[in-house]
Short mmCIF file of C-alpha atoms in Angstrom, two decimals:
data_model
loop_
_atom_site.label_atom_id
_atom_site.label_comp_id
_atom_site.label_asym_id
_atom_site.label_seq_id
_atom_site.Cartn_x
_atom_site.Cartn_y
_atom_site.Cartn_z
CA MET A 1 -14.14 -25.72 72.42
CA ILE A 2 -12.46 -28.21 70.09
CA ILE A 3 -8.65 -28.24 70.36
CA LEU A 4 -6.50 -30.00 67.78
CA GLY A 5 -3.02 -30.73 69.09
CA VAL A 6 -0.06 -31.34 66.79
CA ASP A 7 3.22 -33.03 67.71
CA PRO A 8 5.12 -31.99 64.59
CA GLY A 9 7.28 -34.45 62.71
CA LEU A 10 8.00 -35.34 59.11
CA THR A 11 8.04 -39.13 59.45
CA ARG A 12 5.33 -39.22 62.12
CA CYS A 13 3.20 -36.18 62.88
CA GLY A 14 0.89 -36.75 65.87
CA VAL A 15 -2.62 -35.31 65.80
CA GLY A 16 -4.85 -35.33 68.90
CA VAL A 17 -8.32 -33.81 69.15
CA ILE A 18 -10.11 -33.09 72.42
CA GLU A 19 -13.10 -31.09 73.54
CA ALA A 20 -12.83 -28.70 76.48
CA GLY A 21 -16.42 -28.54 77.65
CA ALA A 22 -18.31 -27.05 80.55
CA HIS A 23 -17.63 -28.10 84.16
CA SER A 24 -13.88 -28.65 83.61
CA ARG A 25 -14.63 -31.56 81.35
CA LEU A 26 -11.99 -32.61 78.81
CA SER A 27 -13.15 -35.29 76.39
CA PHE A 28 -11.21 -37.41 73.95
CA ILE A 29 -12.35 -37.10 70.35
CA HIS A 30 -9.64 -38.47 68.08
CA VAL A 31 -6.00 -39.39 67.83
CA ASP A 32 -3.94 -40.35 64.80
CA VAL A 33 -0.51 -40.07 63.25
CA VAL A 34 0.09 -38.56 59.81
CA ARG A 35 3.06 -40.32 58.23
CA SER A 36 5.34 -39.63 55.28
CA GLU A 37 7.89 -41.96 53.73
CA PRO A 38 11.56 -41.11 54.40
CA GLU A 39 12.41 -42.39 50.90
CA GLN A 40 10.30 -39.71 49.24
CA PRO A 41 11.68 -36.30 48.25
CA GLN A 42 11.18 -33.59 50.87
CA ASP A 43 8.62 -31.62 48.86
CA LEU A 44 6.34 -34.65 48.44
CA ARG A 45 6.73 -35.54 52.13
CA LEU A 46 5.65 -32.04 53.11
CA LEU A 47 2.69 -32.29 50.74
CA THR A 48 1.65 -35.56 52.42
CA VAL A 49 1.91 -34.04 55.90
CA TYR A 50 0.08 -30.88 54.83
CA ASN A 51 -2.74 -32.86 53.18
CA GLY A 52 -3.06 -35.10 56.24
CA LEU A 53 -3.23 -32.20 58.68
CA ALA A 54 -5.59 -30.18 56.49
CA ALA A 55 -7.94 -33.18 56.25
CA LYS A 56 -7.99 -33.50 60.07
CA MET A 57 -8.81 -29.79 60.41
CA ASP A 58 -11.61 -30.10 57.87
CA GLU A 59 -12.97 -33.17 59.65
CA PHE A 60 -12.90 -31.83 63.22
CA ILE A 61 -13.16 -28.06 62.63
CA PRO A 62 -11.09 -27.12 65.71
CA ASP A 63 -11.46 -23.74 67.43
CA VAL A 64 -7.73 -23.65 67.97
CA VAL A 65 -4.70 -25.60 66.79
CA SER A 66 -2.12 -26.17 69.53
CA ILE A 67 1.37 -27.03 68.24
CA GLU A 68 4.41 -28.24 70.15
CA ARG A 69 7.19 -25.73 69.84
CA VAL A 70 10.34 -26.66 67.92
CA PHE A 71 13.71 -25.41 69.13
CA ALA A 72 16.71 -24.69 66.91
CA GLN A 73 18.93 -26.68 69.25
CA ASP A 74 16.83 -29.84 68.86
CA ASN A 75 18.28 -32.92 67.07
CA ARG A 76 20.20 -31.52 64.09
CA ASN A 77 19.30 -34.44 61.85
CA THR A 78 15.59 -33.88 62.13
CA VAL A 79 15.02 -30.32 63.40
CA LEU A 80 14.50 -28.71 60.00
CA GLY A 81 11.97 -31.34 58.90
CA THR A 82 10.21 -31.01 62.24
CA ALA A 83 10.06 -27.23 61.88
CA GLN A 84 8.71 -27.62 58.36
CA ALA A 85 6.03 -30.06 59.55
CA ALA A 86 5.04 -27.49 62.21
CA GLY A 87 4.93 -24.94 59.38
CA MET A 88 2.51 -27.18 57.46
CA ALA A 89 0.20 -27.23 60.50
CA MET A 90 0.44 -23.45 60.87
CA LEU A 91 -0.29 -22.87 57.20
CA ALA A 92 -3.26 -25.23 57.11
CA ALA A 93 -4.69 -23.51 60.22
CA ALA A 94 -4.06 -19.98 58.91
CA GLN A 95 -5.72 -20.84 55.59
CA ARG A 96 -8.82 -21.87 57.55
CA GLY A 97 -8.77 -18.86 59.89
CA ILE A 98 -8.13 -21.13 62.88
CA PRO A 99 -6.00 -19.49 65.63
CA VAL A 100 -2.68 -21.17 66.37
CA ALA A 101 -1.09 -21.55 69.81
CA VAL A 102 2.43 -22.83 70.40
CA HIS A 103 3.40 -24.56 73.64
CA THR A 104 6.75 -25.96 74.76
CA PRO A 105 7.10 -29.60 75.83
CA SER A 106 7.94 -28.35 79.32
CA GLU A 107 4.70 -26.31 79.53
CA SER A 108 2.82 -29.35 78.36
CA LYS A 109 4.40 -31.59 81.00
CA THR A 110 3.81 -29.01 83.72
CA ALA A 111 0.16 -28.55 82.78
CA ILE A 112 -0.47 -32.30 82.75
CA THR A 113 1.73 -33.70 85.53
CA GLY A 114 2.79 -30.63 87.52
CA ASN A 115 6.41 -31.42 86.62
CA GLY A 116 8.06 -29.79 83.59
CA LYS A 117 10.61 -32.60 83.49
CA ALA A 118 8.17 -35.49 83.86
CA GLN A 119 9.04 -38.72 82.07
CA LYS A 120 7.17 -39.73 78.94
CA ILE A 121 5.37 -42.64 80.60
CA GLN A 122 4.11 -40.37 83.38
CA VAL A 123 2.72 -37.89 80.82
CA GLU A 124 1.10 -40.73 78.87
CA ARG A 125 -0.57 -42.11 81.99
CA MET A 126 -1.92 -38.69 82.95
CA VAL A 127 -3.17 -38.08 79.39
CA ALA A 128 -5.05 -41.40 79.58
CA ARG A 129 -6.43 -40.57 83.03
CA ILE A 130 -7.54 -37.01 82.10
CA LEU A 131 -9.28 -38.26 78.96
CA ASN A 132 -10.69 -41.44 80.59
CA LEU A 133 -8.90 -43.70 78.14
CA ASN A 134 -8.65 -47.38 79.03
CA THR A 135 -5.28 -47.77 77.34
CA LEU A 136 -2.30 -45.49 76.87
CA PRO A 137 -2.40 -43.65 73.54
CA LYS A 138 0.19 -45.08 71.13
CA PRO A 139 2.56 -44.31 69.46
CA ALA A 140 4.34 -41.64 71.53
CA ASP A 141 3.65 -39.01 68.86
CA ALA A 142 -0.09 -39.57 69.30
CA ALA A 143 0.18 -39.22 73.08
CA ASP A 144 2.26 -36.05 72.69
CA ALA A 145 -0.35 -34.56 70.36
CA LEU A 146 -3.08 -35.18 72.92
CA ALA A 147 -0.81 -33.74 75.62
CA ILE A 148 -0.24 -30.54 73.67
CA ALA A 149 -4.01 -30.20 73.13
CA ILE A 150 -4.68 -30.76 76.84
CA CYS A 151 -1.90 -28.28 77.68
CA HIS A 152 -3.74 -25.60 75.74
CA ALA A 153 -6.95 -26.28 77.64
CA LEU A 154 -5.22 -26.34 81.04
CA ARG A 155 -2.73 -23.52 80.56
CA PRO A 156 -2.72 -21.13 83.50
CA ALA A 157 -4.25 -17.67 83.03
CA GLY A 158 -1.60 -14.96 82.78
CA ALA A 159 0.97 -17.40 81.43
CA ILE A 160 -0.51 -17.96 78.01
CA GLN A 161 2.08 -18.98 75.47
CA GLY A 162 1.57 -17.80 71.94
CA GLY A 163 -0.52 -15.13 73.62
CA GLU A 164 -0.25 -12.74 70.72
CA ARG A 165 -2.04 -15.28 68.60
CA GLU A 166 -5.08 -14.94 70.81
CA GLN A 167 -5.59 -11.50 69.26
CA HIS A 168 -6.94 -13.32 66.24
CA LEU A 169 -9.68 -14.96 68.25
CA THR A 170 -13.17 -13.56 67.88
CA ALA A 171 -14.87 -12.20 70.99
CA ALA A 172 -16.81 -15.45 71.31
CA GLN A 173 -13.62 -17.48 70.90
CA ARG A 174 -11.89 -15.40 73.55
CA GLN A 175 -14.75 -16.10 75.95
CA TRP A 176 -14.37 -19.80 75.18
CA ALA A 177 -10.65 -19.54 75.77
CA MET A 178 -11.19 -17.86 79.15
CA ALA A 179 -13.79 -20.45 80.08
CA ALA A 180 -11.35 -23.18 79.09
CA GLN A 181 -8.68 -21.59 81.27
CA LYS A 182 -11.04 -21.61 84.25
CA ALA A 183 -11.95 -25.19 83.40
CA GLY A 184 -8.25 -25.98 83.31
CA LYS A 185 -7.72 -24.61 86.80
CA SER A 186 -10.50 -26.60 88.38
CA SER A 187 -9.66 -29.73 86.42
CA ARG A 188 -6.14 -29.60 87.81
CA VAL A 189 -7.67 -29.54 91.28
CA ARG A 190 -9.89 -32.43 90.31
CA ARG A 191 -6.96 -34.43 88.99
CA ALA A 192 -5.09 -33.90 92.23
CA MET A 193 -7.82 -35.71 94.10
CA MET B 1 12.94 -24.24 30.47
CA ILE B 2 11.67 -21.76 33.05
CA ILE B 3 13.49 -21.95 36.40
CA LEU B 4 12.13 -20.23 39.50
CA GLY B 5 14.81 -19.74 42.14
CA VAL B 6 13.95 -19.21 45.80
CA ASP B 7 16.23 -17.74 48.46
CA PRO B 8 14.12 -18.78 51.45
CA GLY B 9 13.44 -16.37 54.28
CA LEU B 10 10.52 -15.41 56.46
CA THR B 11 11.06 -11.64 56.51
CA ARG B 12 12.37 -11.48 52.94
CA CYS B 13 12.02 -14.43 50.57
CA GLY B 14 13.80 -13.84 47.27
CA VAL B 15 12.23 -15.06 44.02
CA GLY B 16 14.11 -15.04 40.72
CA VAL B 17 12.83 -16.36 37.41
CA ILE B 18 15.02 -17.10 34.41
CA GLU B 19 14.70 -18.96 31.14
CA ALA B 20 17.33 -21.47 30.09
CA GLY B 21 16.88 -21.46 26.31
CA ALA B 22 18.63 -22.97 23.33
CA HIS B 23 22.25 -22.07 22.48
CA SER B 24 23.34 -21.73 26.13
CA ARG B 25 21.18 -18.69 26.54
CA LEU B 26 20.03 -17.71 30.03
CA SER B 27 17.51 -14.88 30.08
CA PHE B 28 16.22 -12.79 32.93
CA ILE B 29 12.44 -12.90 33.36
CA HIS B 30 11.58 -11.61 36.83
CA VAL B 31 12.91 -10.88 40.28
CA ASP B 32 11.06 -9.93 43.44
CA VAL B 33 11.04 -10.34 47.19
CA VAL B 34 8.06 -11.75 49.10
CA ARG B 35 7.95 -10.11 52.53
CA SER B 36 6.18 -10.82 55.78
CA GLU B 37 5.94 -8.59 58.84
CA PRO B 38 8.02 -9.67 61.86
CA GLU B 39 5.27 -8.33 64.14
CA GLN B 40 2.74 -10.82 62.80
CA PRO B 41 2.22 -14.27 64.34
CA GLN B 42 4.24 -17.03 62.71
CA ASP B 43 1.24 -18.77 61.13
CA LEU B 44 0.09 -15.61 59.35
CA ARG B 45 3.66 -14.89 58.21
CA LEU B 46 3.90 -18.35 56.69
CA LEU B 47 0.55 -17.84 54.98
CA THR B 48 1.83 -14.58 53.47
CA VAL B 49 5.02 -16.24 52.21
CA TYR B 50 3.11 -19.25 50.87
CA ASN B 51 0.56 -17.05 49.06
CA GLY B 52 3.33 -14.90 47.59
CA LEU B 53 5.32 -17.87 46.30
CA ALA B 54 2.24 -19.68 45.00
CA ALA B 55 1.23 -16.54 43.08
CA LYS B 56 4.70 -16.37 41.46
CA MET B 57 4.46 -20.03 40.44
CA ASP B 58 1.01 -19.48 38.96
CA GLU B 59 2.25 -16.40 37.10
CA PHE B 60 5.45 -17.87 35.62
CA ILE B 61 4.58 -21.60 35.50
CA PRO B 62 8.18 -22.77 36.06
CA ASP B 63 9.40 -26.18 34.89
CA VAL B 64 11.44 -26.49 38.05
CA VAL B 65 11.72 -24.68 41.38
CA SER B 66 15.31 -24.35 42.61
CA ILE B 67 15.62 -23.66 46.34
CA GLU B 68 18.67 -22.69 48.36
CA ARG B 69 19.38 -25.35 50.93
CA VAL B 70 18.99 -24.51 54.62
CA PHE B 71 21.42 -26.01 57.14
CA ALA B 72 20.57 -26.82 60.76
CA GLN B 73 23.74 -25.04 61.89
CA ASP B 74 22.69 -21.75 60.26
CA ASN B 75 21.84 -18.72 62.44
CA ARG B 76 19.83 -20.10 65.34
CA ASN B 77 17.61 -17.04 65.57
CA THR B 78 16.31 -17.40 62.04
CA VAL B 79 17.02 -20.96 60.87
CA LEU B 80 13.63 -22.43 61.75
CA GLY B 81 11.73 -19.61 60.01
CA THR B 82 14.04 -19.96 57.01
CA ALA B 83 13.43 -23.72 56.88
CA GLN B 84 9.69 -23.12 57.13
CA ALA B 85 9.81 -20.58 54.28
CA ALA B 86 11.67 -23.18 52.19
CA GLY B 87 8.91 -25.61 53.17
CA MET B 88 6.29 -23.17 51.85
CA ALA B 89 8.11 -23.09 48.49
CA MET B 90 8.33 -26.90 48.41
CA LEU B 91 4.65 -27.32 49.25
CA ALA B 92 3.48 -24.78 46.66
CA ALA B 93 5.63 -26.53 44.02
CA ALA B 94 4.50 -30.04 45.00
CA GLN B 95 0.84 -28.97 44.90
CA ARG B 96 1.41 -27.84 41.32
CA GLY B 97 3.37 -30.93 40.26
CA ILE B 98 6.50 -28.81 39.72
CA PRO B 99 9.78 -30.67 40.45
CA VAL B 100 11.93 -29.20 43.22
CA ALA B 101 15.72 -29.03 43.24
CA VAL B 102 17.77 -27.99 46.24
CA HIS B 103 21.21 -26.42 45.87
CA THR B 104 23.68 -25.27 48.49
CA PRO B 105 25.01 -21.69 48.52
CA SER B 106 28.46 -23.11 47.78
CA GLU B 107 27.20 -24.97 44.68
CA SER B 108 25.54 -21.78 43.56
CA LYS B 109 28.72 -19.73 43.99
CA THR B 110 30.81 -22.37 42.23
CA ALA B 111 28.42 -22.60 39.29
CA ILE B 112 28.35 -18.82 38.87
CA THR B 113 31.86 -17.63 39.77
CA GLY B 114 33.93 -20.82 39.79
CA ASN B 115 34.65 -20.22 43.49
CA GLY B 116 32.49 -21.83 46.19
CA LYS B 117 33.59 -19.17 48.66
CA ALA B 118 33.10 -16.16 46.41
CA GLN B 119 32.00 -12.92 48.05
CA LYS B 120 28.45 -11.70 47.66
CA ILE B 121 29.37 -8.75 45.45
CA GLN B 122 31.26 -11.03 43.06
CA VAL B 123 28.23 -13.32 42.77
CA GLU B 124 25.94 -10.33 42.20
CA ARG B 125 28.18 -8.97 39.45
CA MET B 126 28.29 -12.34 37.70
CA VAL B 127 24.50 -12.75 38.00
CA ALA B 128 24.08 -9.34 36.35
CA ARG B 129 26.60 -10.23 33.63
CA ILE B 130 25.10 -13.66 32.87
CA LEU B 131 21.59 -12.22 32.62
CA ASN B 132 22.68 -9.05 30.80
CA LEU B 133 21.32 -6.78 33.52
CA ASN B 134 22.45 -3.16 33.52
CA THR B 135 22.32 -2.90 37.31
CA LEU B 136 22.99 -5.32 40.12
CA PRO B 137 19.81 -7.03 41.33
CA LYS B 138 18.77 -5.67 44.74
CA PRO B 139 18.20 -6.51 47.55
CA ALA B 140 20.64 -9.35 48.23
CA ASP B 141 17.79 -11.84 48.60
CA ALA B 142 16.68 -11.09 45.04
CA ALA B 143 20.22 -11.60 43.70
CA ASP B 144 20.54 -14.86 45.64
CA ALA B 145 17.25 -16.11 44.19
CA LEU B 146 18.49 -15.43 40.65
CA ALA B 147 21.81 -17.10 41.55
CA ILE B 148 20.09 -20.27 42.76
CA ALA B 149 18.03 -20.36 39.55
CA ILE B 150 21.16 -19.90 37.43
CA CYS B 151 22.93 -22.56 39.50
CA HIS B 152 20.25 -25.06 38.54
CA ALA B 153 20.69 -24.28 34.85
CA LEU B 154 24.50 -24.43 35.03
CA ARG B 155 24.90 -27.39 37.38
CA PRO B 156 27.45 -29.90 36.09
CA ALA B 157 26.17 -33.21 34.73
CA GLY B 158 26.84 -36.07 37.13
CA ALA B 159 26.77 -33.75 40.13
CA ILE B 160 23.10 -32.97 40.20
CA GLN B 161 21.87 -32.00 43.62
CA GLY B 162 18.38 -33.03 44.57
CA GLY B 163 18.91 -35.65 41.89
CA GLU B 164 16.22 -37.95 43.22
CA ARG B 165 13.71 -35.21 42.58
CA GLU B 166 14.45 -35.45 38.89
CA GLN B 167 12.64 -38.78 38.93
CA HIS B 168 9.45 -36.79 39.05
CA LEU B 169 10.26 -35.05 35.79
CA THR B 170 8.36 -36.19 32.73
CA ALA B 171 10.38 -37.56 29.81
CA ALA B 172 10.09 -34.18 28.08
CA GLN B 173 11.17 -32.37 31.23
CA ARG B 174 14.17 -34.68 31.59
CA GLN B 175 15.20 -33.88 28.03
CA TRP B 176 14.89 -30.19 28.87
CA ALA B 177 16.96 -30.73 31.99
CA MET B 178 19.68 -32.48 30.02
CA ALA B 179 19.62 -29.76 27.39
CA ALA B 180 19.91 -27.16 30.12
CA GLN B 181 22.91 -28.98 31.56
CA LYS B 182 24.62 -28.94 28.19
CA ALA B 183 23.66 -25.29 27.84
CA GLY B 184 25.16 -24.69 31.25
CA LYS B 185 28.47 -26.21 30.25
CA SER B 186 28.87 -24.12 27.13
CA SER B 187 27.58 -20.98 28.80
CA ARG B 188 30.33 -21.33 31.39
CA VAL B 189 32.79 -21.42 28.51
CA ARG B 190 31.10 -18.39 27.02
CA ARG B 191 31.28 -16.48 30.28
CA ALA B 192 34.94 -17.22 30.59
CA MET B 193 35.58 -15.34 27.38
#
């Protein structure tokens, strides 16, 4: 199962792609940041972000797009642009019939480090360890995108966020999702070793 | 000059189309509301709104899309969806090379009634009067979409909102825009009669 994670942002939108394979194996495929220029008008910035995300989806053909949830109480100066960038990811996925899952930063941190309030550097180190990367993924938006993809693979059964979205999975995709959940459980055990 | 106004919303997204012609004439062309079902997942709702708005743009081929501005301090329960709906309008316009203008509700009320804090019913009555409609446009989202389109036509010179977006107008479009501004000025005089 290919999972494309998105850390939404208008200036920098992180994209991380992983594969959740058999035997609890999570593999790194790709990481990048889609950028738009703050000097440009909002509509052209959104077009840039949309085109960038759509191109990634067409390149990696993910089975699911996992997006970090935006909260209304986030930074007032950027929250609307961030929500709109998340909207671009949702639209591009929906147009391609790719199911969308939304996970909170706290879920992501819990899935990866066991601590919902883990510091950024701790999450980055665990992302690198889980994906067998020799260096920490940079910039932070790229690491967060990988984290949100990993979170989707490792999410505990019975606590699926964006669960209603799973209804749009095909039977085969649902089986994949369940297999990935099981993989997530055992990989957490593995990581604890 | 054809102006397509958008009152952004996820459940109900108002669309109003007017023509700003010669001799200060503003004519009603179309009004409608694009709806999405609250029960659906967010990504499919955004797809519905995007498809609805894109279809209106393809049908009426506006010279400019005028969108009501969303503020981060708006209703927390709906503000992110509203911002994302506005993003769908911006993306659909940008993909078609149509310039986007953003106007605040207060600008819209001032342009139409002379009072930035005018009540909804007063704005609706003036929208109907300006466009020679026999009945008030319903629902409120439809009236607001027409108001934001009218606002763009009537905006005062030197106080253009979303002014940087005008850079993307062609020379001919800029001439239209200037003509529409002049038209706006005299039509305000006319309405005061």
